[in-house]
XYZ file of C-alpha atoms in Angstrom:
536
model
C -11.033 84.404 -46.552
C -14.314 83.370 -45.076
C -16.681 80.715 -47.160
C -19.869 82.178 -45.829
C -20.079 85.287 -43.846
C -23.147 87.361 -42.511
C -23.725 90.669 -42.802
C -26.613 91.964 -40.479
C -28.794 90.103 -41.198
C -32.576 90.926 -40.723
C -35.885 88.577 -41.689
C -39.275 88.938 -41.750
C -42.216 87.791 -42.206
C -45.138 90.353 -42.648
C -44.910 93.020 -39.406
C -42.679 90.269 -37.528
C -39.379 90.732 -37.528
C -37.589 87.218 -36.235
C -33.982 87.977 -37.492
C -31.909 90.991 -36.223
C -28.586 92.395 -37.075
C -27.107 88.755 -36.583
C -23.613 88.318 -38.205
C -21.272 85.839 -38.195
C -18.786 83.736 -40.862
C -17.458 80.408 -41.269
C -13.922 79.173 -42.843
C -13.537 76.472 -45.466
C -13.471 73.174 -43.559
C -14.958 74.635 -39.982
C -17.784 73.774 -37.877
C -19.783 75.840 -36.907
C -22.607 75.635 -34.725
C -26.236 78.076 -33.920
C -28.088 77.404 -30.651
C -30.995 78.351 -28.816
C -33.612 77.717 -27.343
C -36.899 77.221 -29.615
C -38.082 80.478 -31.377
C -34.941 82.179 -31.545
C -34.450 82.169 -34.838
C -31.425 79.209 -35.680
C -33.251 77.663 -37.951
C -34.083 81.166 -39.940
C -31.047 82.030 -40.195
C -29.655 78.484 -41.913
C -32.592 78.501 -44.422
C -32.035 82.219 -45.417
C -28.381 80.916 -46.549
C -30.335 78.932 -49.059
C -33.002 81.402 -49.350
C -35.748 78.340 -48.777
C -37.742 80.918 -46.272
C -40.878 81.420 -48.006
C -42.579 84.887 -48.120
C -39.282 86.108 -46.372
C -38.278 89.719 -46.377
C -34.289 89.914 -46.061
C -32.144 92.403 -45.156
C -28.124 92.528 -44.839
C -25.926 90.513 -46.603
C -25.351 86.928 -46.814
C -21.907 86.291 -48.850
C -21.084 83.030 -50.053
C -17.515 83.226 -51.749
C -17.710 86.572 -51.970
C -21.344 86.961 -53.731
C -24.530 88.279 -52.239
C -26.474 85.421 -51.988
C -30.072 87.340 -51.846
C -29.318 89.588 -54.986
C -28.485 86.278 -56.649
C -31.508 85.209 -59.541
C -33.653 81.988 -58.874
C -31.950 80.519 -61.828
C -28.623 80.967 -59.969
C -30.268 79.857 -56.561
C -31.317 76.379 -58.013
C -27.807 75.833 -60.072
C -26.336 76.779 -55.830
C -28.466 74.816 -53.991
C -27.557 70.984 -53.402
C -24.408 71.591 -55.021
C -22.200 74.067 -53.535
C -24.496 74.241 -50.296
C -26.519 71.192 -49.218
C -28.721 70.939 -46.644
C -29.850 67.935 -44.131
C -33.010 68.488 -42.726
C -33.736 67.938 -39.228
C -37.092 65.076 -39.816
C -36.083 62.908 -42.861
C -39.723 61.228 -43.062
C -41.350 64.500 -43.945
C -37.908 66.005 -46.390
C -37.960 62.564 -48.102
C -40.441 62.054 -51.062
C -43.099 58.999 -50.155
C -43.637 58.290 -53.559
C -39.663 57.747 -54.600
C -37.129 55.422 -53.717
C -34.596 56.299 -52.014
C -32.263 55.431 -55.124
C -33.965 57.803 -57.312
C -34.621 61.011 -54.867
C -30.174 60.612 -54.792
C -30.152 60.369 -58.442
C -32.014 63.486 -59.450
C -29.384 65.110 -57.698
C -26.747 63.843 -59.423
C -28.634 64.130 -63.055
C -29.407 67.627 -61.987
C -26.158 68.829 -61.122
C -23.870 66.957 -62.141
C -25.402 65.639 -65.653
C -24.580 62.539 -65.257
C -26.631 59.318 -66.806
C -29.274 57.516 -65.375
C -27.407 54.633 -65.391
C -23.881 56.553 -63.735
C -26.140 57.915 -61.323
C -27.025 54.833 -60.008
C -23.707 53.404 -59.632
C -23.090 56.679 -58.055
C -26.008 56.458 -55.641
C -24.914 52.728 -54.365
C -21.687 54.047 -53.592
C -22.784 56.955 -51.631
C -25.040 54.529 -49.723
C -22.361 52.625 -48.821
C -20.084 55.303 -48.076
C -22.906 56.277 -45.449
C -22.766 52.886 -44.228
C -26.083 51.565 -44.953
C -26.236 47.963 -45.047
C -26.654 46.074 -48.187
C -26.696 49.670 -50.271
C -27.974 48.335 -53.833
C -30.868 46.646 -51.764
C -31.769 49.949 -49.867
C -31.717 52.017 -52.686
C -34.861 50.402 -54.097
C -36.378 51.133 -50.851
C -38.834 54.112 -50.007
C -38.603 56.168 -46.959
C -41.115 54.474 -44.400
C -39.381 50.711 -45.434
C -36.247 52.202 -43.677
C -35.288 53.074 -40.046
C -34.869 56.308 -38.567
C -31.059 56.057 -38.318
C -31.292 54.971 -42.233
C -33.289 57.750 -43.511
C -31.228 59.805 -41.900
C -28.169 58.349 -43.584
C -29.577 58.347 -46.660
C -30.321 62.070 -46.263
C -26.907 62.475 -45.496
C -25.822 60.958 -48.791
C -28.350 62.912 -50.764
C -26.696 66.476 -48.812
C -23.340 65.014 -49.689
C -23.979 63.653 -53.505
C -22.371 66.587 -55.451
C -19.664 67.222 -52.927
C -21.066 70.804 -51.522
C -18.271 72.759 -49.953
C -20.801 74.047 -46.958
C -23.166 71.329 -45.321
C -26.356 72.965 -43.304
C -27.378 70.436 -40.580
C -30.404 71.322 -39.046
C -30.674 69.195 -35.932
C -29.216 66.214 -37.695
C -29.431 63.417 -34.698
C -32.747 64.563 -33.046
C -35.755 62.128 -32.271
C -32.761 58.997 -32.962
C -31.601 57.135 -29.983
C -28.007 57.298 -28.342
C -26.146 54.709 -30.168
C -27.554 55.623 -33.656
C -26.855 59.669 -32.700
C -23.583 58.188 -32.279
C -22.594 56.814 -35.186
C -24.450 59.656 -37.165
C -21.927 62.171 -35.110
C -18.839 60.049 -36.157
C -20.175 59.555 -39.669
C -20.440 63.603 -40.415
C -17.016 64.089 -38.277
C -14.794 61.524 -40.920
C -17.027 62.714 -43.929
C -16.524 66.390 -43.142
C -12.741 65.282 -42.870
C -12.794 63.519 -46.120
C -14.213 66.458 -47.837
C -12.961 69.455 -46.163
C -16.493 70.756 -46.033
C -17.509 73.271 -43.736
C -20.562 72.714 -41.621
C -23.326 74.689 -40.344
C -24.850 72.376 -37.405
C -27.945 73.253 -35.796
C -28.732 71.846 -32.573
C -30.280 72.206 -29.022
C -27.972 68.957 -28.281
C -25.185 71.226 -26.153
C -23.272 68.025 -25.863
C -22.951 67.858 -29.445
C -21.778 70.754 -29.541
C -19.319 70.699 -27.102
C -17.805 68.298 -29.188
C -18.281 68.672 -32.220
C -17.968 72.380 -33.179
C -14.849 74.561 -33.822
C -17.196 77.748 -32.834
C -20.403 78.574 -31.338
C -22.922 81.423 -31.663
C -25.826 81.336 -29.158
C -28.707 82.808 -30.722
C -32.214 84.425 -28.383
C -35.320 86.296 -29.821
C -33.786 86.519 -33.031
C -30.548 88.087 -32.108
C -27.002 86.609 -31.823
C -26.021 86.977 -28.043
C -22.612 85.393 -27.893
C -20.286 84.272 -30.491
C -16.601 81.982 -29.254
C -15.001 79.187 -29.843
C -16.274 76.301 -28.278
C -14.065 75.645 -25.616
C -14.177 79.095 -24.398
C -17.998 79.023 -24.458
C -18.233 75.779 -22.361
C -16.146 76.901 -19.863
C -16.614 81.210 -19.958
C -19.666 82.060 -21.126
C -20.070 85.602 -21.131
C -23.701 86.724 -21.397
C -26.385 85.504 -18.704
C -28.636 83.792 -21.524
C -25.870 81.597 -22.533
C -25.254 80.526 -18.654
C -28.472 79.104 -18.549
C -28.555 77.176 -21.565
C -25.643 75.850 -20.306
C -27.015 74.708 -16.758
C -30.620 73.306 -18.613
C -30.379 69.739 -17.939
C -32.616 67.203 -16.645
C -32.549 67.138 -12.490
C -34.303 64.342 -10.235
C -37.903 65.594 -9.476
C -40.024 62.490 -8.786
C -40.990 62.031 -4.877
C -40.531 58.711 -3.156
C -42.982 56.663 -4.083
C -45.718 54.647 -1.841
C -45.301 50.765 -2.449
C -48.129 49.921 -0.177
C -51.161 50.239 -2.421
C -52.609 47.977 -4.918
C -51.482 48.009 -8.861
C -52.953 50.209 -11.334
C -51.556 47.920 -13.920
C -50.481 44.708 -14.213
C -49.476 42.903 -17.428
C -48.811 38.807 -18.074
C -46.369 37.557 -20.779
C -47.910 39.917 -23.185
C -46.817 39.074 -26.669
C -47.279 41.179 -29.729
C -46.649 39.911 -33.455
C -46.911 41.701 -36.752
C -47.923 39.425 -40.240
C -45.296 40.971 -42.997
C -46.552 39.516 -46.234
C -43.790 37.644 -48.409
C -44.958 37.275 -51.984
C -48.083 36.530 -53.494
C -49.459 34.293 -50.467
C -46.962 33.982 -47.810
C -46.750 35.778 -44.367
C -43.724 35.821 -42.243
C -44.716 36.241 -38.123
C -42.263 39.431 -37.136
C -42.474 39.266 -32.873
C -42.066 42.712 -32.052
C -42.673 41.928 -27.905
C -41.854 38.888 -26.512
C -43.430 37.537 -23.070
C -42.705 40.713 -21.149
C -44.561 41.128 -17.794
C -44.865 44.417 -15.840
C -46.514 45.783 -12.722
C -47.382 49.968 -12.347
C -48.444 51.470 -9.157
C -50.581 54.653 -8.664
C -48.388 57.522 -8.928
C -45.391 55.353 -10.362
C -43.471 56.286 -13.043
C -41.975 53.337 -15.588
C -39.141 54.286 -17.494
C -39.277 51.962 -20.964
C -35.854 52.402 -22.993
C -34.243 50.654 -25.763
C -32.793 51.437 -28.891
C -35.466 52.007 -31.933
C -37.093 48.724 -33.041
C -36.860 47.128 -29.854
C -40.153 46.951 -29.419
C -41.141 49.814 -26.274
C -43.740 51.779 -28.133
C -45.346 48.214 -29.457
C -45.327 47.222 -25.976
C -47.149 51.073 -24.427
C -49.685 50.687 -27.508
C -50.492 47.356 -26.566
C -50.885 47.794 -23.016
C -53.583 50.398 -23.649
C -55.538 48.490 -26.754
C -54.131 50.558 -29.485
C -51.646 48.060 -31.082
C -52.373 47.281 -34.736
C -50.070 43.887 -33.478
C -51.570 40.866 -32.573
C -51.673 40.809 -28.935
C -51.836 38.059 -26.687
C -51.421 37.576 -22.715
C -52.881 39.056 -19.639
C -53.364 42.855 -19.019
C -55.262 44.748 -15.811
C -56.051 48.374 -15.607
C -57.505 49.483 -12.417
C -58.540 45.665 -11.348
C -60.632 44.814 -14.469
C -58.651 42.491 -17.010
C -58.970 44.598 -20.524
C -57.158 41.957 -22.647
C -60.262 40.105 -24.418
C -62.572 43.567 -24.163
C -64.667 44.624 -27.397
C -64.284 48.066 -28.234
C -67.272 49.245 -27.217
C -66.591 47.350 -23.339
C -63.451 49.384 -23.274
C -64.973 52.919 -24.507
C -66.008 53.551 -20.877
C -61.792 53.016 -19.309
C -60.197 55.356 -22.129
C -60.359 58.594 -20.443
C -58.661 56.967 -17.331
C -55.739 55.593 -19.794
C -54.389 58.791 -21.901
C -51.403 59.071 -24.934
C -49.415 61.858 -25.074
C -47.278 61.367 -28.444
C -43.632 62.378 -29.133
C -44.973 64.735 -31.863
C -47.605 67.011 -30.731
C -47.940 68.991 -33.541
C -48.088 65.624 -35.737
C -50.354 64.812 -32.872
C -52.995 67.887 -32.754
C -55.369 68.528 -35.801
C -54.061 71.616 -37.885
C -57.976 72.696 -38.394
C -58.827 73.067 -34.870
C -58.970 75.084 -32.432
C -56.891 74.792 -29.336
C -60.330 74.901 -27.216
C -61.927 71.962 -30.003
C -58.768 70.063 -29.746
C -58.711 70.179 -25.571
C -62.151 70.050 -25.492
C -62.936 66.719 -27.868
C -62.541 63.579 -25.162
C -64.338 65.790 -22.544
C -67.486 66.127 -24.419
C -66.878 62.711 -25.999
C -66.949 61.291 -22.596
C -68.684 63.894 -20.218
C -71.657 64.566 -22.866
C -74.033 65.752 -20.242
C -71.499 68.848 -19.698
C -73.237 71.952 -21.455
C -71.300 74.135 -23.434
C -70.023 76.931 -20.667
C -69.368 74.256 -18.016
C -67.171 72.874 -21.279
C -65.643 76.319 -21.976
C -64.693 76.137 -18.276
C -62.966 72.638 -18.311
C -60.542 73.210 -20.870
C -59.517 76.871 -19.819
C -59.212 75.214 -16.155
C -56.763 72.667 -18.244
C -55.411 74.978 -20.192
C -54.010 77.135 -16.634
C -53.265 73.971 -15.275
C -50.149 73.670 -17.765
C -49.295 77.134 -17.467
C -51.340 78.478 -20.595
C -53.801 81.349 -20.357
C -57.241 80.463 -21.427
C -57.185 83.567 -24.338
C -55.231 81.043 -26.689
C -58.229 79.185 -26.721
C -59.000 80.413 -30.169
C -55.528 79.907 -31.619
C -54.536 77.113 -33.458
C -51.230 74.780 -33.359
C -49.011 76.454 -35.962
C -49.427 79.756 -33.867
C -47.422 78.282 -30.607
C -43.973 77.030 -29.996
C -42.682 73.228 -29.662
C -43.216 73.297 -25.906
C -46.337 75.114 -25.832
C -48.074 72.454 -28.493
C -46.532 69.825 -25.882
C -48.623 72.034 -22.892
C -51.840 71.709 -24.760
C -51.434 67.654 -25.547
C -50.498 67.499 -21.856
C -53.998 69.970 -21.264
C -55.800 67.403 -23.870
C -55.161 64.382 -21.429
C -54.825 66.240 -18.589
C -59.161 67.392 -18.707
C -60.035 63.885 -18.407
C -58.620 62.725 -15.294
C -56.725 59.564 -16.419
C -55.102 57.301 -14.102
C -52.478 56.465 -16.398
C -50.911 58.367 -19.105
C -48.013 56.659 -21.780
C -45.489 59.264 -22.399
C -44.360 58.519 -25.850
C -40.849 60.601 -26.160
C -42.543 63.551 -24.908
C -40.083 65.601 -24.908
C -37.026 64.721 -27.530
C -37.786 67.217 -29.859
C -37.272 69.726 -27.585
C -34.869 71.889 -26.910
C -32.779 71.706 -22.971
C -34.481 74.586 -21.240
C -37.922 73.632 -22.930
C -37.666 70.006 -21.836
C -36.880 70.715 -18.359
C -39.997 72.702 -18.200
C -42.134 69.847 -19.315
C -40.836 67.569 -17.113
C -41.471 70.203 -14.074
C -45.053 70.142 -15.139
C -45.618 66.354 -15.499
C -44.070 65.987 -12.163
C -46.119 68.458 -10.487
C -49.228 67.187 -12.113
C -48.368 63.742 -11.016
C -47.767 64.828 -7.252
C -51.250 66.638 -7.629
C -53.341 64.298 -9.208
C -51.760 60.806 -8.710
C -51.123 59.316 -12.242
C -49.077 57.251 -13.135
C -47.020 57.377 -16.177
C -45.568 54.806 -18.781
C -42.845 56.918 -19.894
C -40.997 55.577 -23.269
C -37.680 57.544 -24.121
C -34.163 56.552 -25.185
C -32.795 59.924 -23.318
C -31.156 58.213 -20.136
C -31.084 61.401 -18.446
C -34.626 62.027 -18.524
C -35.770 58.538 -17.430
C -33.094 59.474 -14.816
C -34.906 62.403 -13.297
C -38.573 61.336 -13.930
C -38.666 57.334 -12.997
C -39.111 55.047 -9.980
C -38.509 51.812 -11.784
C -36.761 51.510 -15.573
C -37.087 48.185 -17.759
C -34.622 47.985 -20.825
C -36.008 46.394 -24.134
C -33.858 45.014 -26.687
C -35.204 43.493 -29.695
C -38.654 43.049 -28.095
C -37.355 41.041 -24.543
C -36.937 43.122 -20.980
C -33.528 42.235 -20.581
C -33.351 44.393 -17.157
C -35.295 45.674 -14.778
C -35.005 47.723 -11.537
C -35.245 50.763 -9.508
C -33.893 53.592 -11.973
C -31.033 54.902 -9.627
C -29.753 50.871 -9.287
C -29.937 50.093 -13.266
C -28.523 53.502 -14.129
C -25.232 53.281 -11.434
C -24.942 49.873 -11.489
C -26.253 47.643 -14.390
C -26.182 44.362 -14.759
C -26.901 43.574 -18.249
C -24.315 44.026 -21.178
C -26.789 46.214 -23.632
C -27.951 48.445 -20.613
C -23.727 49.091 -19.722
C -23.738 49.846 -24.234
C -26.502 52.132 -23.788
C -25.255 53.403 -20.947
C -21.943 53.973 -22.398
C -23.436 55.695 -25.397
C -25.363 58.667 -23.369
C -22.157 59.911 -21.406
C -19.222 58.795 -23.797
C -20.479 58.777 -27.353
C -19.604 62.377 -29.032
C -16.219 61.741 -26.707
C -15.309 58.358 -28.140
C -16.688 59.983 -31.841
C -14.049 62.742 -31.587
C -11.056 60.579 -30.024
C -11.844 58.573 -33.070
C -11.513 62.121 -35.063
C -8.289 62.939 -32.805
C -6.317 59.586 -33.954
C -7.343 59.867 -37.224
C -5.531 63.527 -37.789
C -2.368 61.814 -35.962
């Protein structure tokens, strides 16, 4: 008998239908696993099991041991949810509370369901902590979300999911934005707890590596309808429909051109140091060096691949290298043959639009009450104010073709497009000003294969085009593969290698680049030989 199964299932919102006739089921104790590419409809169809779409209108059936789960009351929804079905969410930062500890947010849900004490709930919380492996657990349960990393929060979400022992576990893109070693040990840590438990999981993911090894089945989902359902193996290696073929072939390819070495630096930086004051009682401050003495040259039309796992310091060192740290910053920096390090703000107004951000979130990243032609628009008449308005108007639909979006969205705002078309417009945002430089903060880790290779595309033609030259943070090896001249690797602050990509990436010299390394192409297979010798 099946745990959960679906029964055409439609959803809507208003006139939009997004959900169609999709059906599928899941055993007690098996993985299961939704894909697609963004806008499909994956992550839908997991909230509908736990009826969390707002303003939804369902059709079908959605049986959960044998009940309808939408002709189910409220009351019954809220005694279901978090207890029989939990659900880890794919950004901790925003489904954690700011104003709780992480302690208490697991505690409610043991109170709630389980009735427990305050006191037992605790106890209970510490343990669950620990079972997650978080470090010193009875410490980081009087924590609050931002004093933790990302690998922690997401931990501790995972211990909040698991807290009442639910018998199906939704993951909605559970090791996104989190760099290779930590999506590691999050992949092993679901694989024994899922074991422990007998749970049965409902993984969402555009990670088709993950996948691969992690799932029992798969069911590709596009536009809202379930194209291919198989077990995995059969999937990987016969996929049947055309849609699933190229999901399957999305993955980052080499696209930079060989790069001139002849002309002069765009960018040169001098055992730059950056250090943080963390306060320590009443009146002492500890010094926390976050970048330590790195140097670093950039050519026009270079790309610089910085990697590292999180906290070791490459977005510090980006920020600092245009003037945006909130770190102390010492050492030498040039941009464009004019040293920047000692300039007041106002001296340095005059370089921005030649040095450009584009930020791993963009929809974080672009103001909710704008327009997408007052968003695109902003730096240009910020620093082109002589430009009347048409000549404006102009400009930004110019930028807005230019990354392959027609200039009628100019009236739309960010909720009304897709992951990779909000990444278009931040690219259209720098792209109107003319930089020299742009930092690429993980531009593209939240999205999904097919998506990502499309950005890429774009910021390699638009650096072949235009010249720039990019700073290009990720912890996705394969990306930095295909996009970068040169890589440096960061850990905890220090370059500890540097080189042309293709001679790092084949060949490093350093033991953390050969861990990292190791990490991006064995991880999820070392995670589920760990899960093969443990069933022996």
């Amino acid at each position: 008998m099946s745990l959960l199964e679906i029964q055409n299932l439609r959803i809507a919102f208003g006139d939009s239908t997004v959900v169609s006739d999709v059906s599928f089921s899941i055993a007690p104790g098996e993985k299961f696993a939704l894909v697609g590419e963004s806008g499909s409809g994956k992550t839908v169809t997991s909230l509908a099991v736990m009826r969390l779409n707002q303003d939804a209108r369902y059709g079908g059936r959605i049986l959960f041991e044998g009940q309808d789960i939408l002709q189910k009351p409220e009351r019954e929804m809220r005694a279901l949810r978090g207890k029989d079905v939990a659900m880890i969410f794919q950004e901790p930062m925003t489904a954690l509370n700011p104003l709780f500890t992480i302690g208490n947010q697991i505690a409610e849900v043991l109170m709630l369901h389980e009735g427990i004490n305050a006191k037992a709930a605790a106890q209970r919380t510490v343990e669950l902590l620990e079972k997650t492996g978080i470090p010193e657990a009875a410490r980081r349960a009087q924590a609050y979300p931002h004093q933790l990393s990302g690998g922690q929060r997401q931990r501790a979400m995972i211990a909040m999911a698991l807290a009442c022992k639910p018998k199906l576990l939704i993951a909605d893109e559970p090791t996104t934005a989190l760099d290779v070693t930590i999506q590691v040990q999050i992949l092993e840590l679901l694989n024994q707890l899922q074991r422990e438990e007998n749970m049965a999981v409902l993984i969402i993911t555009h990670d088709l590596n993950l996948v691969r090894h992690f799932a029992d089945r798969v069911g590709v989902m596009e536009k809202g309808l379930l194209v291919e359902t198989a077990p995995t193996g059969q999937l990987f290696s016969a996929p049947r429909e055309p849609y699933t073929r190229k999901l399957l072939a999305s993955h980052p390819q080499r696209i930079v051109d060989t790069l001139d070495t002849r002309g002069k630096p765009l960018m040169q930086a001098e055992r730059v140091r950056c250090t943080f004051s963390i306060k320590q009682g009443w009146f002492r401050k500890k010094q926390f060096v976050a970048v330590d003495d790195v140097d670093l040259t950039l050519l026009p039309g270079e790309t610089l691949g910085i990697v590292g796992e999180s906290g070791s310091g490459k977005s510090t060192l980006g920020m600092a290298l245009l003037r945006l740290s909130a770190a102390s910053v010492s050492g030498r920096i040039v941009f464009d043959g004019r040293e920047i390090s000692a300039l007041s703000s106002s001296a340095l107004r005059p370089l921005r639009a030649g040095m450009q951000v584009v930020f791993q979130d963009p929809f974080a990243s672009l103001s909710p009450r704008r327009t997408i032609e007052q968003i695109v628009g902003e730096g240009l008449a910020l620093h082109q104010p002589q430009l009347g308005r048409d000549a404006l108007r102009r400009a930004v639909a110019d930028g807005l073709a230019e990354v392959g979006l027609p200039p009628e969205m100019m009236a739309r705002y960010p909720h009304e497009f897709s992951g990779g078309q909000r990444q278009r417009i931040a690219i259209a945002r720098v792209l109107v000003l003319k930089p020299a430089l742009v930092l690429l903060d993980e531009p593209t880790s939240s999205l999904d294969v097919s998506v990502q290779q499309q950005v890429l595309q774009l910021l390699a033609e638009l650096q072949r085009k235009h010249g720039i030259a990019y700073l290009f943070i990720s912890h996705d090896l394969a990306v930095i593969r295909a996009m970068a001249h040169r890589v440096m690797v960061m850990k905890d602050g220090k370059v500890v290698e540097s080189g042309v990509t293709e001679s790092v990436l084949s060949v490093p010299a350093h033991a953390y680049t050969k861990r990292l390394l190791a990490a991006s192409t064995y991880a999820v297979d070392e995670a589920v030989t760990g899960e093969q010798e443990a069933g022996r």
